[in-house]
mmCIF file of C-alpha atoms in Angstrom:
data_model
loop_
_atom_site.group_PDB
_atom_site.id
_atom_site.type_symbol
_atom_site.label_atom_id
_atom_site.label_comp_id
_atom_site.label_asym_id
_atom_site.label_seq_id
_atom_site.Cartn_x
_atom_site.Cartn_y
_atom_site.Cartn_z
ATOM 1 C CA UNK A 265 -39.487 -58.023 22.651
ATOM 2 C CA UNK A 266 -40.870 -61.528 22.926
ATOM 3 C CA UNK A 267 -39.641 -62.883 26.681
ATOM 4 C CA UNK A 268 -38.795 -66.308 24.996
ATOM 5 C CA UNK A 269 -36.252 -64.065 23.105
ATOM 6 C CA UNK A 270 -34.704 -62.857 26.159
ATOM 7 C CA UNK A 271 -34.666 -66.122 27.745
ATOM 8 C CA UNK A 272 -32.920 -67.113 24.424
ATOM 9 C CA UNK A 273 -30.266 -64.063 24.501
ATOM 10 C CA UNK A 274 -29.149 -64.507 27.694
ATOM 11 C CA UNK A 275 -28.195 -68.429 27.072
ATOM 12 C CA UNK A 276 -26.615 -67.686 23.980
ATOM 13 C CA UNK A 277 -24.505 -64.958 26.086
ATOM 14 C CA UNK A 278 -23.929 -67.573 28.801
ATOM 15 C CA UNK A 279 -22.787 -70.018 26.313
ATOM 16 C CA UNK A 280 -20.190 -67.282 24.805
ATOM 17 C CA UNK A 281 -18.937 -66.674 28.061
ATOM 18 C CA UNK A 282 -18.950 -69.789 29.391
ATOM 19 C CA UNK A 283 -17.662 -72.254 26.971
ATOM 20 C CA UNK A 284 -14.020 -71.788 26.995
ATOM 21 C CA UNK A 285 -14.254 -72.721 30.773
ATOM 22 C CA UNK A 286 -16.159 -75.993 29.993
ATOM 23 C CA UNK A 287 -13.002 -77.735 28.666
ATOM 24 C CA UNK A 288 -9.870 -78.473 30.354
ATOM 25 C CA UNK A 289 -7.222 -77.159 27.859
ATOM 26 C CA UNK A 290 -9.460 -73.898 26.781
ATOM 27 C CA UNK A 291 -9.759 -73.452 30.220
ATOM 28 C CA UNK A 292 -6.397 -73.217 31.166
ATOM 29 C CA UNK A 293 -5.916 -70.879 27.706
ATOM 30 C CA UNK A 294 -8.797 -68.718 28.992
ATOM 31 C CA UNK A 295 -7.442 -68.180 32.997
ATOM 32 C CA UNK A 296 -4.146 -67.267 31.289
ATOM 33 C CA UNK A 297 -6.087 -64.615 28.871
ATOM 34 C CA UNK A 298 -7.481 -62.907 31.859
ATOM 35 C CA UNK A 299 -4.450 -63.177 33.892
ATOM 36 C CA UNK A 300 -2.392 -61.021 31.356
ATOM 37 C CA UNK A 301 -6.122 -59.065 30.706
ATOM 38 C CA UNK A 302 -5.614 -58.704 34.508
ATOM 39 C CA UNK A 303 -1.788 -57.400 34.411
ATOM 40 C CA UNK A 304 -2.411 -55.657 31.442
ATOM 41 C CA UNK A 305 -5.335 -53.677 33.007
ATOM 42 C CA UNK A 306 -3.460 -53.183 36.355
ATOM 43 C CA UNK A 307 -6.534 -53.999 38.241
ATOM 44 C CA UNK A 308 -7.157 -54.897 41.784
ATOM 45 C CA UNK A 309 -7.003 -58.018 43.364
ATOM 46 C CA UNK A 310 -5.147 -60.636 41.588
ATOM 47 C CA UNK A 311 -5.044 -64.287 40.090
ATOM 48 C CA UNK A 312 -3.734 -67.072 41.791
ATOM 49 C CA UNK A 313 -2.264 -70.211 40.119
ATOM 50 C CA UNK A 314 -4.391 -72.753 40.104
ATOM 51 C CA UNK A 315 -4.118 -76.415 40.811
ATOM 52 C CA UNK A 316 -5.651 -79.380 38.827
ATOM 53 C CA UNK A 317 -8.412 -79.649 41.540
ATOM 54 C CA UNK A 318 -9.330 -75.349 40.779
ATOM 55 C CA UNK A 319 -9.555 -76.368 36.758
ATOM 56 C CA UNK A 320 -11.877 -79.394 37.622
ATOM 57 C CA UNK A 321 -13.991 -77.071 39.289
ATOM 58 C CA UNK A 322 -14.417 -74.564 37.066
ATOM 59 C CA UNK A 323 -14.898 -77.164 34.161
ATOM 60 C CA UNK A 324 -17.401 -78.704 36.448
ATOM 61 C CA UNK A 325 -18.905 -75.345 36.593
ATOM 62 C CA UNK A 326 -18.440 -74.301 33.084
ATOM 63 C CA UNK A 327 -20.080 -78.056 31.806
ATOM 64 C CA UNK A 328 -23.131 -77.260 33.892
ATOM 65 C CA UNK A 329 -23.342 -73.566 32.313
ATOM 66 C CA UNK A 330 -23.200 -75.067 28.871
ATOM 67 C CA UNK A 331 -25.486 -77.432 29.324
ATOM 68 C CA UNK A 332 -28.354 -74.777 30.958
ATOM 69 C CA UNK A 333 -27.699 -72.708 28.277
ATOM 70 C CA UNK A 334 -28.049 -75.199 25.433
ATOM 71 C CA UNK A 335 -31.646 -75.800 27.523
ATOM 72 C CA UNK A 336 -32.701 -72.195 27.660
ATOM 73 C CA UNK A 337 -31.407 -71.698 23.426
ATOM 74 C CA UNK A 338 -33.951 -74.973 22.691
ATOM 75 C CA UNK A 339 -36.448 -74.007 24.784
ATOM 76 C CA UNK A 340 -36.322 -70.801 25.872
ATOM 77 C CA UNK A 341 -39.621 -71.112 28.111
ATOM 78 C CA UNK A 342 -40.683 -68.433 31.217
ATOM 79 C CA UNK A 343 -39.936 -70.768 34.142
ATOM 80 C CA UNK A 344 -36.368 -71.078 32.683
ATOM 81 C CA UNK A 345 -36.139 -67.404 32.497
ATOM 82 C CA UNK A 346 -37.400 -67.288 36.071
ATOM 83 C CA UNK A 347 -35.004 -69.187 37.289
ATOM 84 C CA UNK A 348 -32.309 -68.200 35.206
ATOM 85 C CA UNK A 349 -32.661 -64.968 37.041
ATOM 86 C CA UNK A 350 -32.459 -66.602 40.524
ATOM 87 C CA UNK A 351 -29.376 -68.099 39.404
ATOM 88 C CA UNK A 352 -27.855 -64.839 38.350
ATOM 89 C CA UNK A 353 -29.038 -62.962 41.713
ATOM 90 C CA UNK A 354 -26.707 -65.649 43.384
ATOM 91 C CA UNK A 355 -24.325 -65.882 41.107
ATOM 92 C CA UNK A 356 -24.158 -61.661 41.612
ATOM 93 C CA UNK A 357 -23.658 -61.873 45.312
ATOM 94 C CA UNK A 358 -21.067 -64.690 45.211
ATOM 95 C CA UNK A 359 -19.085 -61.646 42.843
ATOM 96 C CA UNK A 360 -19.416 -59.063 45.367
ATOM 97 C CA UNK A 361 -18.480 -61.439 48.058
ATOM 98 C CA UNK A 362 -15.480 -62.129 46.825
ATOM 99 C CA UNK A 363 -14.452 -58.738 45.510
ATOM 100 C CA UNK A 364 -15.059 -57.382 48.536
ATOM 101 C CA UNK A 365 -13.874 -59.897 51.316
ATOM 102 C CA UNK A 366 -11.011 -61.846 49.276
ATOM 103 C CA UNK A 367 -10.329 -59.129 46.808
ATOM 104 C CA UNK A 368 -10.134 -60.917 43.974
ATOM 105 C CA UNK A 369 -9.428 -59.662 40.579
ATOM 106 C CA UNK A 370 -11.149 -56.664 39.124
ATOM 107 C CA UNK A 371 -11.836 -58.363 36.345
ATOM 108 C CA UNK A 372 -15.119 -59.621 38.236
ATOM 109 C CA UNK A 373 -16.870 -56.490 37.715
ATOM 110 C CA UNK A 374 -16.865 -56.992 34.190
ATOM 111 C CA UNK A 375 -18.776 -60.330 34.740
ATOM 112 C CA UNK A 376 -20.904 -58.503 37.385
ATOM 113 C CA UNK A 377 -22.926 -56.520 35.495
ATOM 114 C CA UNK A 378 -23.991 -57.859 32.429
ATOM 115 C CA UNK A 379 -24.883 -60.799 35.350
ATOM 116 C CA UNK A 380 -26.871 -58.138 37.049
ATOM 117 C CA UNK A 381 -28.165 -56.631 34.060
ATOM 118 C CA UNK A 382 -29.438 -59.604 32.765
ATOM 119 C CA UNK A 383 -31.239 -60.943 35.946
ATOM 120 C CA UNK A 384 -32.941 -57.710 35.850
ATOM 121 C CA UNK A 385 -33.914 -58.317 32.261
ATOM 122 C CA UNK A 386 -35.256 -61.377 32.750
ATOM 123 C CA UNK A 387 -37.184 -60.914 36.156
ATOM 124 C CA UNK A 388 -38.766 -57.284 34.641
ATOM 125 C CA UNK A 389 -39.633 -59.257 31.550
ATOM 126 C CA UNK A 390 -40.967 -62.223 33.174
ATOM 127 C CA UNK A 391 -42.873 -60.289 35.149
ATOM 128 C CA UNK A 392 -44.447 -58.443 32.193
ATOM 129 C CA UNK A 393 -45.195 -61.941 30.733
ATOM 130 C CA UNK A 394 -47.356 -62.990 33.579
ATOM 131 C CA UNK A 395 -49.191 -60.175 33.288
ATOM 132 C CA UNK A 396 -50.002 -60.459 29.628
ATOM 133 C CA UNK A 397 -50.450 -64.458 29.766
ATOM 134 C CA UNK A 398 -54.116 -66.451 29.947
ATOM 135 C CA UNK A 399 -54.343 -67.609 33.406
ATOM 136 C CA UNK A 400 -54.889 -71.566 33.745
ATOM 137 C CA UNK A 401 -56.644 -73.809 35.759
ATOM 138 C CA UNK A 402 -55.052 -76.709 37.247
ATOM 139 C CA UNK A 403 -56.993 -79.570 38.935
ATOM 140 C CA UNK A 404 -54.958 -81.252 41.508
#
């Protein structure tokens, strides 16, 4: 598969994801999905209630998200991919983190590895791209 494909896939999964958490009244509709997804599931952990100051956060968050992915979808170039997959190495550990020393819903997991998966994905891909791409020379 092409890498700017992947790069492309993985924004347009980001953007899925991530939308509903962009806007203030979704947002609140989407916490309250996955607090009864939570209940539901009888997971671990749990899910507070949150404050306005929590939803402007995550909005914050979720507008950013949006916006990289709207990026990668236009232009879905190598660097992006590149650092795409930085992002998602962090964005991995901050999951475990908090599974594991706050204990925060279960529900995590299910964000973890598609995250995971697609860091992978992109840094075994880009990877493979530099490989196969004409070197250039730069005069600086």
């Amino acid at each position: 598969m092409n890498y700017g494909k992947i790069v492309r896939l993985s924004a347009v999964y980001d953007l899925i994801v991530t939308f509903p958490f962009a806007f203030p009244k979704l947002c609140e509709l989407q916490v309250e999905f996955l607090r009864r997804l939570h209940a539901q599931l009888h997971l671990t952990g749990s899910i507070p209630d949150f404050f306005p100051i929590h939803y402007f956060f995550i909005n914050l968050m979720g507008s950013l998200v949006v916006v990289w992915s709207n990026l990668r979808i236009k232009h879905p170039e190598a660097v992006l991919g590149l650092f795409d997959s930085f992002a998602r190495i962090l964005f991995s550990g901050l999951m475990i983190y908090y599974l594991t020393v706050y204990k925060v819903t279960g529900l995590l997991w299910f964000l973890f590895f598609p995250e995971i998966t697609w860091a992978a994905v992109q840094l075994y891909g880009y990877m493979n791209y530099r490989k196969s791409a004409p070197t250039k020379m730069t005069l600086k």
